[in-house]
Short mmCIF file of C-alpha atoms in Angstrom, two decimals:
data_model
loop_
_atom_site.label_atom_id
_atom_site.label_comp_id
_atom_site.label_asym_id
_atom_site.label_seq_id
_atom_site.Cartn_x
_atom_site.Cartn_y
_atom_site.Cartn_z
CA MET A 1 55.90 -23.62 13.68
CA THR A 2 52.46 -24.23 11.84
CA ALA A 3 49.11 -21.84 12.12
CA ALA A 4 46.67 -23.48 14.77
CA PRO A 5 43.77 -24.35 12.55
CA ARG A 6 40.47 -22.47 12.84
CA PRO A 7 37.29 -24.28 13.24
CA LEU A 8 34.47 -22.61 11.10
CA ARG A 9 30.68 -23.46 10.57
CA VAL A 10 30.29 -22.88 6.79
CA LEU A 11 26.52 -22.96 5.25
CA TYR A 12 25.46 -23.46 1.70
CA PHE A 13 21.86 -21.52 0.73
CA ALA A 14 20.26 -22.21 -2.88
CA TRP A 15 22.01 -22.99 -5.36
CA MET A 16 25.30 -22.85 -3.63
CA ARG A 17 23.82 -25.64 -1.16
CA GLU A 18 23.25 -27.54 -4.87
CA ARG A 19 26.43 -27.13 -6.31
CA VAL A 20 28.27 -27.97 -3.07
CA GLY A 21 26.23 -30.87 -2.00
CA THR A 22 25.74 -29.91 1.41
CA GLY A 23 24.14 -27.26 3.55
CA GLU A 24 26.59 -26.84 6.01
CA GLU A 25 29.78 -28.07 6.81
CA ALA A 26 32.77 -27.73 9.56
CA VAL A 27 35.84 -26.67 8.25
CA GLN A 28 39.22 -26.00 9.93
CA PRO A 29 41.29 -23.34 7.97
CA PRO A 30 45.14 -22.48 8.59
CA ALA A 31 45.08 -19.15 10.53
CA GLU A 32 46.25 -17.27 7.81
CA VAL A 33 42.64 -17.76 6.39
CA ASP A 34 41.44 -14.54 8.48
CA THR A 35 38.85 -12.47 5.53
CA VAL A 36 35.83 -14.02 3.35
CA ALA A 37 38.24 -13.67 0.32
CA ALA A 38 40.82 -15.87 1.64
CA LEU A 39 38.57 -18.37 2.87
CA VAL A 40 36.61 -18.34 -0.41
CA ALA A 41 40.17 -19.14 -2.06
CA TRP A 42 40.44 -21.82 0.76
CA LEU A 43 37.34 -23.40 0.57
CA ARG A 44 37.34 -23.66 -3.48
CA THR A 45 40.45 -26.25 -3.32
CA ARG A 46 38.61 -29.04 -0.99
CA SER A 47 36.81 -30.77 -4.02
CA PRO A 48 35.99 -29.72 -7.22
CA ARG A 49 32.77 -29.35 -6.64
CA HIS A 50 33.63 -26.29 -4.17
CA GLU A 51 35.53 -25.24 -7.00
CA ALA A 52 32.70 -25.49 -9.31
CA ALA A 53 30.48 -23.58 -6.89
CA PHE A 54 32.89 -20.69 -6.43
CA ALA A 55 33.33 -20.26 -9.91
CA MET A 56 30.60 -17.96 -10.18
CA ALA A 57 32.16 -15.57 -7.59
CA ALA A 58 30.74 -12.02 -8.07
CA SER A 59 26.89 -14.24 -7.94
CA VAL A 60 28.16 -15.32 -4.52
CA ARG A 61 27.03 -13.36 -1.25
CA CYS A 62 28.17 -14.00 2.15
CA ALA A 63 27.44 -13.43 5.69
CA VAL A 64 29.14 -13.77 8.95
CA ASN A 65 27.57 -14.41 11.71
CA GLN A 66 24.33 -14.05 10.08
CA ASP A 67 25.35 -10.06 9.24
CA PHE A 68 25.77 -9.68 5.11
CA ALA A 69 29.48 -9.58 4.70
CA ASP A 70 32.32 -8.47 1.83
CA PRO A 71 35.55 -10.28 0.59
CA ASP A 72 37.47 -7.79 3.48
CA THR A 73 35.06 -9.10 6.55
CA THR A 74 37.40 -10.83 8.75
CA VAL A 75 36.54 -14.36 10.03
CA ALA A 76 37.58 -15.54 13.31
CA PRO A 77 37.57 -19.17 15.32
CA GLY A 78 33.71 -20.31 16.12
CA ASP A 79 32.43 -17.88 13.10
CA GLU A 80 29.56 -18.60 11.02
CA VAL A 81 29.82 -18.07 7.33
CA ALA A 82 27.29 -18.75 5.13
CA PHE A 83 27.70 -18.35 1.20
CA PHE A 84 24.25 -18.33 -1.48
CA PRO A 85 23.27 -16.36 -4.30
CA PRO A 86 21.66 -12.77 -3.92
CA VAL A 87 18.95 -13.16 -2.13
CA THR A 88 15.13 -13.30 -4.02
CA GLY A 89 12.38 -13.12 -1.53
CA GLY A 90 9.86 -11.01 -0.76
CA MET B 1 6.90 -3.02 18.36
CA ALA B 2 7.04 -4.54 15.14
CA THR B 3 5.95 -8.05 14.26
CA VAL B 4 8.17 -10.19 12.51
CA ARG B 5 6.80 -13.71 11.50
CA VAL B 6 8.84 -16.56 9.37
CA GLN B 7 6.04 -19.11 8.64
CA GLN B 8 4.78 -22.28 6.78
CA GLY B 9 1.49 -21.46 6.52
CA ALA B 10 -1.11 -18.99 4.91
CA PHE B 11 -1.71 -15.77 6.87
CA ASP B 12 -4.89 -14.11 7.49
CA ILE B 13 -4.24 -10.89 6.13
CA GLY B 14 -7.72 -9.74 8.30
CA ALA B 15 -6.47 -11.33 11.21
CA GLU B 16 -3.15 -9.45 10.54
CA ILE B 17 -4.42 -5.92 9.95
CA ALA B 18 -6.95 -6.68 13.04
CA ALA B 19 -3.95 -7.53 15.24
CA LEU B 20 -2.28 -4.30 14.55
CA GLY B 21 -4.73 -1.92 15.24
CA ALA B 22 -6.36 -4.28 18.40
CA GLY B 23 -7.03 -1.54 21.17
CA ARG B 24 -5.74 1.87 19.83
CA ALA B 25 -7.48 4.12 18.24
CA ASP B 26 -4.79 6.72 16.83
CA ILE B 27 -4.14 5.01 13.55
CA GLY B 28 -5.10 7.66 10.78
CA GLY B 29 -4.31 4.35 7.86
CA ILE B 30 -2.48 1.04 7.59
CA GLY B 31 -0.64 0.93 4.08
CA CYS B 32 -0.63 -2.50 2.90
CA PHE B 33 1.32 -4.97 0.28
CA VAL B 34 0.82 -8.74 -0.46
CA GLY B 35 3.05 -10.27 -2.88
CA THR B 36 1.29 -13.65 -4.38
CA VAL B 37 3.13 -16.34 -6.52
CA ARG B 38 1.83 -16.19 -10.22
CA ASP B 39 1.24 -18.85 -12.82
CA GLN B 40 3.88 -18.05 -15.14
CA ALA B 41 7.84 -16.72 -15.59
CA HIS B 42 9.47 -15.16 -18.42
CA GLY B 43 5.84 -16.98 -20.63
CA ARG B 44 6.66 -19.94 -18.88
CA ALA B 45 3.89 -21.83 -16.87
CA ILE B 46 4.41 -22.18 -13.09
CA THR B 47 3.24 -25.23 -11.00
CA ALA B 48 5.01 -24.25 -7.63
CA MET B 49 7.14 -21.82 -6.10
CA THR B 50 9.48 -23.31 -3.22
CA LEU B 51 11.14 -20.83 -0.24
CA GLU B 52 14.08 -21.55 1.18
CA HIS B 53 15.41 -19.33 4.26
CA TYR B 54 18.88 -18.70 6.65
CA PRO B 55 17.01 -19.95 9.71
CA GLY B 56 17.95 -17.28 12.52
CA MET B 57 19.67 -14.63 10.18
CA THR B 58 16.24 -14.46 8.76
CA GLU B 59 14.45 -13.27 11.27
CA GLN B 60 17.61 -11.20 12.18
CA ALA B 61 17.45 -9.55 9.27
CA MET B 62 13.29 -8.65 8.75
CA ALA B 63 13.38 -6.96 12.33
CA ARG B 64 16.38 -4.81 10.94
CA ILE B 65 14.04 -3.83 8.57
CA ALA B 66 11.59 -3.11 10.55
CA ALA B 67 13.41 -1.07 12.73
CA ALA B 68 14.91 0.55 10.22
CA ALA B 69 11.37 1.64 8.93
CA GLU B 70 10.40 2.37 12.49
CA ALA B 71 13.11 4.77 12.84
CA ARG B 72 12.50 6.61 8.99
CA TRP B 73 8.89 7.17 9.39
CA ALA B 74 6.57 7.77 12.79
CA LEU B 75 5.20 4.18 12.83
CA LEU B 76 2.22 3.24 14.99
CA GLY B 77 3.28 -0.28 14.51
CA CYS B 78 4.23 -2.95 11.38
CA THR B 79 4.04 -6.40 10.32
CA LEU B 80 6.47 -8.47 8.27
CA LEU B 81 5.30 -12.00 7.46
CA HIS B 82 7.08 -14.42 5.37
CA ARG B 83 6.28 -17.96 4.36
CA VAL B 84 8.36 -20.55 3.17
CA GLY B 85 8.32 -23.77 1.81
CA GLU B 86 6.25 -24.98 -1.13
CA LEU B 87 3.67 -22.88 -2.12
CA ARG B 88 1.15 -22.65 -5.08
CA PRO B 89 0.08 -19.82 -7.93
CA GLY B 90 -2.38 -17.57 -6.37
CA GLU B 91 -1.10 -17.86 -2.61
CA GLY B 92 0.42 -15.58 -0.59
CA ILE B 93 4.23 -15.46 -0.26
CA VAL B 94 4.57 -12.21 1.84
CA LEU B 95 3.02 -9.66 3.75
CA VAL B 96 4.04 -6.41 5.35
CA LEU B 97 1.92 -4.06 7.22
CA ALA B 98 2.42 -0.39 8.23
CA ALA B 99 0.51 1.46 10.30
CA ALA B 100 1.03 5.62 10.76
CA ALA B 101 -1.09 8.67 11.96
CA HIS B 102 -1.11 9.53 7.98
CA ARG B 103 -1.52 8.17 4.89
CA GLN B 104 1.18 8.91 3.60
CA ALA B 105 4.11 7.81 6.17
CA ALA B 106 1.87 4.07 5.96
CA LEU B 107 2.05 3.94 2.15
CA ASP B 108 6.03 5.45 2.30
CA ALA B 109 6.91 2.58 4.54
CA THR B 110 4.80 -0.20 3.41
CA GLY B 111 7.33 0.39 -0.07
CA PHE B 112 10.19 0.76 1.80
CA LEU B 113 9.67 -2.68 3.42
CA ILE B 114 8.63 -4.24 0.53
CA ASP B 115 11.37 -2.70 -1.18
CA TRP B 116 13.75 -3.77 1.75
CA LEU B 117 12.54 -6.91 2.15
CA LYS B 118 13.31 -8.46 -1.54
CA THR B 119 16.67 -7.30 -1.29
CA ARG B 120 17.87 -7.52 2.39
CA ALA B 121 16.26 -10.57 3.88
CA PRO B 122 18.21 -14.12 3.21
CA PHE B 123 14.79 -16.05 1.23
CA TRP B 124 15.69 -17.61 -2.36
CA LYS B 125 12.50 -18.63 -4.46
CA LYS B 126 12.81 -21.59 -6.72
CA GLU B 127 10.21 -22.30 -9.62
CA ARG B 128 8.70 -25.33 -10.47
CA PHE B 129 7.76 -25.44 -14.46
CA ALA B 130 4.83 -27.66 -15.96
CA ASP B 131 7.63 -29.31 -17.77
CA GLY B 132 9.28 -30.87 -14.54
CA GLN B 133 11.99 -28.63 -14.84
CA GLU B 134 12.97 -26.27 -11.74
CA GLY B 135 15.28 -23.32 -11.61
CA TRP B 136 16.29 -20.64 -9.10
CA VAL B 137 15.21 -17.46 -9.52
CA ASP B 138 17.43 -14.51 -10.67
CA ALA B 139 17.39 -11.54 -8.17
CA ARG B 140 16.30 -8.38 -10.19
CA GLU B 141 18.47 -5.38 -11.15
CA ALA B 142 15.32 -4.06 -10.51
CA ASP B 143 14.27 -4.66 -6.98
CA ASP B 144 18.30 -3.17 -6.28
CA THR B 145 17.60 -0.18 -8.04
CA ALA B 146 13.64 0.18 -6.25
CA ALA B 147 15.50 -0.33 -2.93
CA ALA B 148 18.27 1.93 -3.90
CA ARG B 149 15.61 4.27 -3.56
CA TRP B 150 15.22 4.79 -0.17
CA GLY B 151 19.11 5.86 -0.12
CA ALA B 152 22.64 3.84 0.58
CA LEU B 153 22.86 0.23 1.32
CA GLY B 154 24.06 1.37 4.48
CA MET C 1 -13.56 -4.81 -13.21
CA ALA C 2 -13.31 -2.33 -10.35
CA THR C 3 -15.57 -3.19 -7.87
CA VAL C 4 -16.95 -0.05 -6.24
CA ARG C 5 -18.90 0.32 -2.91
CA VAL C 6 -20.39 2.16 -0.24
CA GLN C 7 -21.94 0.91 2.97
CA GLN C 8 -22.80 1.68 6.24
CA GLY C 9 -21.52 -1.81 7.51
CA ALA C 10 -17.59 -2.41 8.30
CA PHE C 11 -15.54 -3.62 5.39
CA ASP C 12 -13.85 -7.40 5.53
CA ILE C 13 -10.39 -6.98 4.07
CA GLY C 14 -9.30 -10.32 4.32
CA ALA C 15 -12.27 -11.29 2.16
CA GLU C 16 -11.98 -8.09 0.05
CA ILE C 17 -8.57 -9.67 -1.02
CA ALA C 18 -9.90 -13.26 -1.55
CA ALA C 19 -12.64 -11.60 -3.71
CA LEU C 20 -9.80 -10.14 -5.29
CA GLY C 21 -7.54 -12.59 -6.15
CA ALA C 22 -10.45 -15.07 -6.52
CA GLY C 23 -9.43 -17.81 -9.09
CA ARG C 24 -6.79 -16.22 -10.59
CA ALA C 25 -2.96 -16.35 -10.31
CA ASP C 26 -0.97 -13.79 -13.00
CA ILE C 27 -1.24 -11.63 -10.15
CA GLY C 28 2.27 -10.36 -8.06
CA GLY C 29 1.58 -8.08 -5.88
CA ILE C 30 -2.08 -6.33 -4.08
CA GLY C 31 -1.69 -3.14 -2.65
CA CYS C 32 -4.06 -2.04 -0.03
CA PHE C 33 -4.89 1.06 1.91
CA VAL C 34 -6.97 1.42 4.86
CA GLY C 35 -8.40 4.63 6.32
CA THR C 36 -9.37 4.14 9.93
CA VAL C 37 -11.18 6.73 12.41
CA ARG C 38 -8.62 8.65 14.91
CA ASP C 39 -9.26 9.39 18.60
CA GLN C 40 -8.16 13.06 18.38
CA ALA C 41 -8.08 16.25 15.36
CA HIS C 42 -5.52 19.05 16.01
CA GLY C 43 -5.44 17.43 19.73
CA ARG C 44 -9.23 17.92 20.38
CA ALA C 45 -10.55 14.08 21.51
CA ILE C 46 -13.41 12.63 18.55
CA THR C 47 -16.08 10.45 20.25
CA ALA C 48 -17.16 10.01 16.46
CA MET C 49 -17.22 10.47 12.87
CA THR C 50 -20.35 10.83 10.49
CA LEU C 51 -19.85 9.92 6.92
CA GLU C 52 -22.34 11.85 4.59
CA HIS C 53 -22.27 11.24 0.59
CA TYR C 54 -24.02 12.43 -3.04
CA PRO C 55 -25.72 9.28 -3.46
CA GLY C 56 -25.38 8.79 -7.01
CA MET C 57 -22.78 11.07 -7.95
CA THR C 58 -20.05 8.92 -5.31
CA GLU C 59 -21.18 5.42 -7.50
CA GLN C 60 -20.18 7.29 -10.38
CA ALA C 61 -17.06 9.36 -9.30
CA MET C 62 -15.83 6.12 -7.40
CA ALA C 63 -16.16 4.36 -11.14
CA ARG C 64 -14.42 6.91 -13.07
CA ILE C 65 -11.50 6.80 -10.04
CA ALA C 66 -10.92 3.15 -10.63
CA ALA C 67 -10.93 3.48 -14.29
CA ALA C 68 -8.04 6.13 -14.17
CA ALA C 69 -6.12 3.67 -12.08
CA GLU C 70 -6.98 1.35 -14.90
CA ALA C 71 -6.04 3.71 -17.63
CA ARG C 72 -2.36 4.50 -15.88
CA TRP C 73 -1.64 1.33 -14.85
CA ALA C 74 -2.04 -2.19 -15.76
CA LEU C 75 -4.20 -3.39 -13.14
CA LEU C 76 -5.80 -7.28 -12.94
CA GLY C 77 -8.38 -5.56 -10.44
CA CYS C 78 -9.43 -2.70 -7.95
CA THR C 79 -11.43 -2.51 -5.33
CA LEU C 80 -12.79 1.14 -3.62
CA LEU C 81 -14.67 0.87 -0.70
CA HIS C 82 -16.09 3.75 1.21
CA ARG C 83 -18.33 3.64 4.15
CA VAL C 84 -21.19 6.41 5.47
CA GLY C 85 -23.29 6.75 8.29
CA GLU C 86 -21.99 7.50 11.92
CA LEU C 87 -18.18 5.76 13.12
CA ARG C 88 -15.94 5.22 15.94
CA PRO C 89 -12.90 6.03 16.88
CA GLY C 90 -10.82 2.61 15.38
CA GLU C 91 -13.23 1.46 12.70
CA GLY C 92 -11.86 1.33 8.65
CA ILE C 93 -13.50 4.23 6.39
CA VAL C 94 -12.61 3.41 3.55
CA LEU C 95 -10.81 0.59 1.58
CA VAL C 96 -8.75 0.47 -1.43
CA LEU C 97 -7.10 -2.31 -3.25
CA ALA C 98 -5.06 -2.70 -6.07
CA ALA C 99 -4.00 -5.94 -7.89
CA ALA C 100 -1.39 -5.96 -10.62
CA ALA C 101 1.57 -8.64 -11.96
CA HIS C 102 3.84 -6.65 -10.55
CA ARG C 103 4.38 -4.65 -6.83
CA GLN C 104 5.39 -1.03 -8.40
CA ALA C 105 2.05 -0.65 -9.90
CA ALA C 106 0.04 -2.20 -7.32
CA LEU C 107 1.81 -0.05 -4.97
CA ASP C 108 1.83 3.19 -6.77
CA ALA C 109 -2.21 2.46 -8.25
CA THR C 110 -3.01 1.80 -4.56
CA GLY C 111 -1.88 5.67 -3.60
CA PHE C 112 -3.28 7.21 -6.54
CA LEU C 113 -6.40 5.87 -5.55
CA ILE C 114 -6.66 6.94 -2.13
CA ASP C 115 -5.23 10.59 -3.04
CA TRP C 116 -8.04 11.10 -5.86
CA LEU C 117 -10.94 9.43 -3.47
CA LYS C 118 -9.81 11.97 -1.00
CA THR C 119 -10.41 14.95 -3.56
CA ARG C 120 -12.51 13.58 -6.10
CA ALA C 121 -15.58 11.98 -4.71
CA PRO C 122 -18.31 13.83 -2.71
CA PHE C 123 -18.23 12.68 1.19
CA TRP C 124 -17.83 14.44 3.85
CA LYS C 125 -16.21 14.05 7.56
CA LYS C 126 -18.19 15.60 10.68
CA GLU C 127 -16.55 14.98 13.62
CA ARG C 128 -18.38 14.54 17.46
CA PHE C 129 -15.82 15.93 19.80
CA ALA C 130 -15.68 14.80 23.70
CA ASP C 131 -17.30 17.55 24.60
CA GLY C 132 -20.10 17.24 22.96
CA GLN C 133 -19.48 19.33 19.64
CA GLU C 134 -19.59 18.97 16.12
CA GLY C 135 -18.01 20.51 13.48
CA TRP C 136 -17.36 19.48 9.66
CA VAL C 137 -13.73 18.52 8.83
CA ASP C 138 -11.96 21.42 6.16
CA ALA C 139 -10.74 19.94 3.38
CA ARG C 140 -6.34 20.00 3.53
CA GLU C 141 -4.12 21.67 1.31
CA ALA C 142 -2.14 18.82 1.57
CA ASP C 143 -4.63 16.09 0.24
CA ASP C 144 -5.20 18.59 -3.21
CA THR C 145 -1.41 18.71 -3.13
CA ALA C 146 -1.43 14.80 -3.11
CA ALA C 147 -4.31 14.41 -5.86
CA ALA C 148 -1.81 16.68 -7.89
CA ARG C 149 1.36 14.92 -8.11
CA TRP C 150 -0.86 12.51 -10.81
CA GLY C 151 -1.05 15.30 -12.95
CA ALA C 152 -4.44 17.84 -13.36
CA LEU C 153 -7.50 18.05 -11.68
CA GLY C 154 -8.95 17.54 -15.10
CA MET D 1 -42.71 39.24 -22.98
CA THR D 2 -41.57 37.22 -19.63
CA ALA D 3 -38.93 33.99 -20.38
CA ALA D 4 -40.46 30.58 -18.79
CA PRO D 5 -39.62 29.49 -15.95
CA ARG D 6 -36.82 26.87 -15.60
CA PRO D 7 -37.44 24.03 -13.22
CA LEU D 8 -34.42 22.53 -11.54
CA ARG D 9 -33.85 19.90 -8.71
CA VAL D 10 -31.23 21.86 -6.30
CA LEU D 11 -28.94 19.60 -3.77
CA TYR D 12 -27.23 21.03 -0.74
CA PHE D 13 -24.72 18.67 0.88
CA ALA D 14 -22.84 18.99 4.51
CA TRP D 15 -22.72 22.42 5.90
CA MET D 16 -24.42 24.38 3.06
CA ARG D 17 -27.46 21.73 4.39
CA GLU D 18 -26.97 22.78 7.82
CA ARG D 19 -27.11 26.25 6.34
CA VAL D 20 -29.42 26.61 4.31
CA GLY D 21 -32.07 24.52 5.99
CA THR D 22 -32.78 21.85 3.80
CA GLY D 23 -31.46 18.85 1.82
CA GLU D 24 -33.25 19.26 -1.36
CA GLU D 25 -35.48 21.89 -3.07
CA ALA D 26 -37.28 22.64 -6.21
CA VAL D 27 -36.79 25.75 -8.13
CA GLN D 28 -38.21 27.95 -11.15
CA PRO D 29 -34.95 30.50 -11.53
CA PRO D 30 -36.29 32.57 -14.88
CA ALA D 31 -34.71 31.72 -18.70
CA GLU D 32 -31.54 34.21 -18.27
CA VAL D 33 -30.11 32.14 -14.96
CA ASP D 34 -28.36 29.71 -17.29
CA THR D 35 -25.04 29.25 -15.61
CA VAL D 36 -24.06 28.13 -11.94
CA ALA D 37 -22.94 31.50 -11.70
CA ALA D 38 -26.46 33.51 -12.55
CA LEU D 39 -27.72 30.33 -10.10
CA VAL D 40 -26.06 31.11 -7.35
CA ALA D 41 -26.89 34.97 -7.86
CA TRP D 42 -30.41 34.21 -7.75
CA LEU D 43 -30.30 31.48 -4.82
CA ARG D 44 -29.11 34.14 -2.53
CA THR D 45 -32.08 36.22 -3.10
CA ARG D 46 -34.39 33.70 -1.94
CA SER D 47 -33.91 33.93 1.90
CA PRO D 48 -31.36 35.29 4.07
CA ARG D 49 -30.64 31.76 5.13
CA HIS D 50 -29.52 30.81 1.05
CA GLU D 51 -27.73 34.31 1.53
CA ALA D 52 -25.87 33.38 4.77
CA ALA D 53 -24.77 30.01 2.97
CA PHE D 54 -23.38 31.22 -0.62
CA ALA D 55 -21.71 34.59 1.48
CA MET D 56 -18.15 31.80 1.43
CA ALA D 57 -18.85 31.34 -2.11
CA ALA D 58 -14.96 31.02 -2.73
CA SER D 59 -15.42 28.00 -0.22
CA VAL D 60 -18.38 26.52 -2.11
CA ARG D 61 -18.47 23.42 -4.47
CA CYS D 62 -20.71 22.28 -7.42
CA ALA D 63 -22.27 19.55 -9.27
CA VAL D 64 -24.24 19.70 -12.29
CA ASN D 65 -26.05 16.32 -13.30
CA GLN D 66 -23.78 14.57 -10.92
CA ASP D 67 -20.31 15.98 -12.30
CA PHE D 68 -18.46 18.75 -10.37
CA ALA D 69 -18.83 22.21 -12.23
CA ASP D 70 -17.95 25.78 -12.30
CA PRO D 71 -19.13 28.62 -12.21
CA ASP D 72 -19.13 29.32 -15.67
CA THR D 73 -21.08 25.46 -16.47
CA THR D 74 -24.20 26.05 -17.74
CA VAL D 75 -27.86 25.14 -16.64
CA ALA D 76 -30.93 23.78 -18.50
CA PRO D 77 -34.06 22.61 -17.65
CA GLY D 78 -34.55 19.58 -15.61
CA ASP D 79 -30.97 19.78 -14.77
CA GLU D 80 -29.76 18.61 -11.03
CA VAL D 81 -27.44 21.29 -9.35
CA ALA D 82 -25.73 20.19 -5.77
CA PHE D 83 -23.97 22.54 -3.84
CA PHE D 84 -21.65 21.34 -0.67
CA PRO D 85 -17.94 22.36 0.77
CA PRO D 86 -14.83 20.31 -0.43
CA VAL D 87 -14.61 16.85 -0.39
CA THR D 88 -12.91 15.53 2.98
CA GLY D 89 -13.75 11.84 2.51
CA GLY D 90 -11.27 9.04 2.11
#
């Protein structure tokens, strides 16, 4: 039995957006992908651009449902997950 | 009580200060910080600065930052405005106001608000240089250090 | 480089900030403090505040305070305005601006300028209470403590 | 031989002005009066109002020629000497 796919909305900002080549995508990773870390590992397999964008993982920050998140943060179907560089506003 | 706004256009500092104090006379001091676009970075001339943000999360993050300041100091009001889009050297990027009965609270809250805004709100700056090249601004370790003065990034 | 002024009329904060930054794009941040007349003191309602000063000495003292800030921080400009005469609750009494390439210098200088202005410039406040009584405001020990943070009153 | 008088301009501000009853006076103390402390002692003898105004000497501040001064500061003919409470601006 295969786990049901998990629809997620993934957003990219600043140089993550430029490297991935899109600001937003709808993805359906398998159910095992239930943390930010697992989602990153899965997203890296989607294309060479994803792989390149996430290669500097230490410099990539994440928010789940518009809240800053870390690699252990859980990801559930329907979540909005955003990846971006450290913020530089102000 | 806090005013939080993301906007493309310039802000009118005098009007924002007037709005903060309108109809009240319990304020003893208003602290203010205006961040402006500089015409150079690392010795290279800058012709424009583009601010990108995360719509939705930005407003939430700014409201949380304002609430954190209000929980920490007896503020009688605070204002956080941040511009997005393309700005020119000399233009204002960010405006922070904090009003209190006494000056030290107003000034401390102003420093706190700008430190946290720089490290906890999802804005990103891209510089365009005089030679046409563009580059995303790197996060400064000094900003994290400044923000950490106020306690753990909890 | 500093702008120092004693005046009867209200100040226009937006215009003062614009004047400080006019024609230059090397400023990264402007710190600002506005002191305003509160409508009460020690639980008594205040209807007016009268500011007296020592003409001649005041301007010299303010210029010296500005020079001390400029010697201590790499300021790109600073403004000290202080009103005299009769003011009403809610009105601005004092305006301090400090511009620098980086925010910490601008904010620190702002705090310094207001602390020293409160303890080293010859102004005196008289409050008029709702019951018609008047009284000179006592110097606050807290102000001396705040000013002393910046070093000896040399 | 009597020392020549020393013309001085003396100013009073805030409650010192109110207590002395004038904001300014021209005085001619004897030549021995060559410090702020000596001037205060001499001014106190001028009238009961002066005496009352300077009674709280610890709360009175002084400037000589528009510079903050202390009891030891010298006072010379032609000087402008001001007395006032601790400042409360800002």
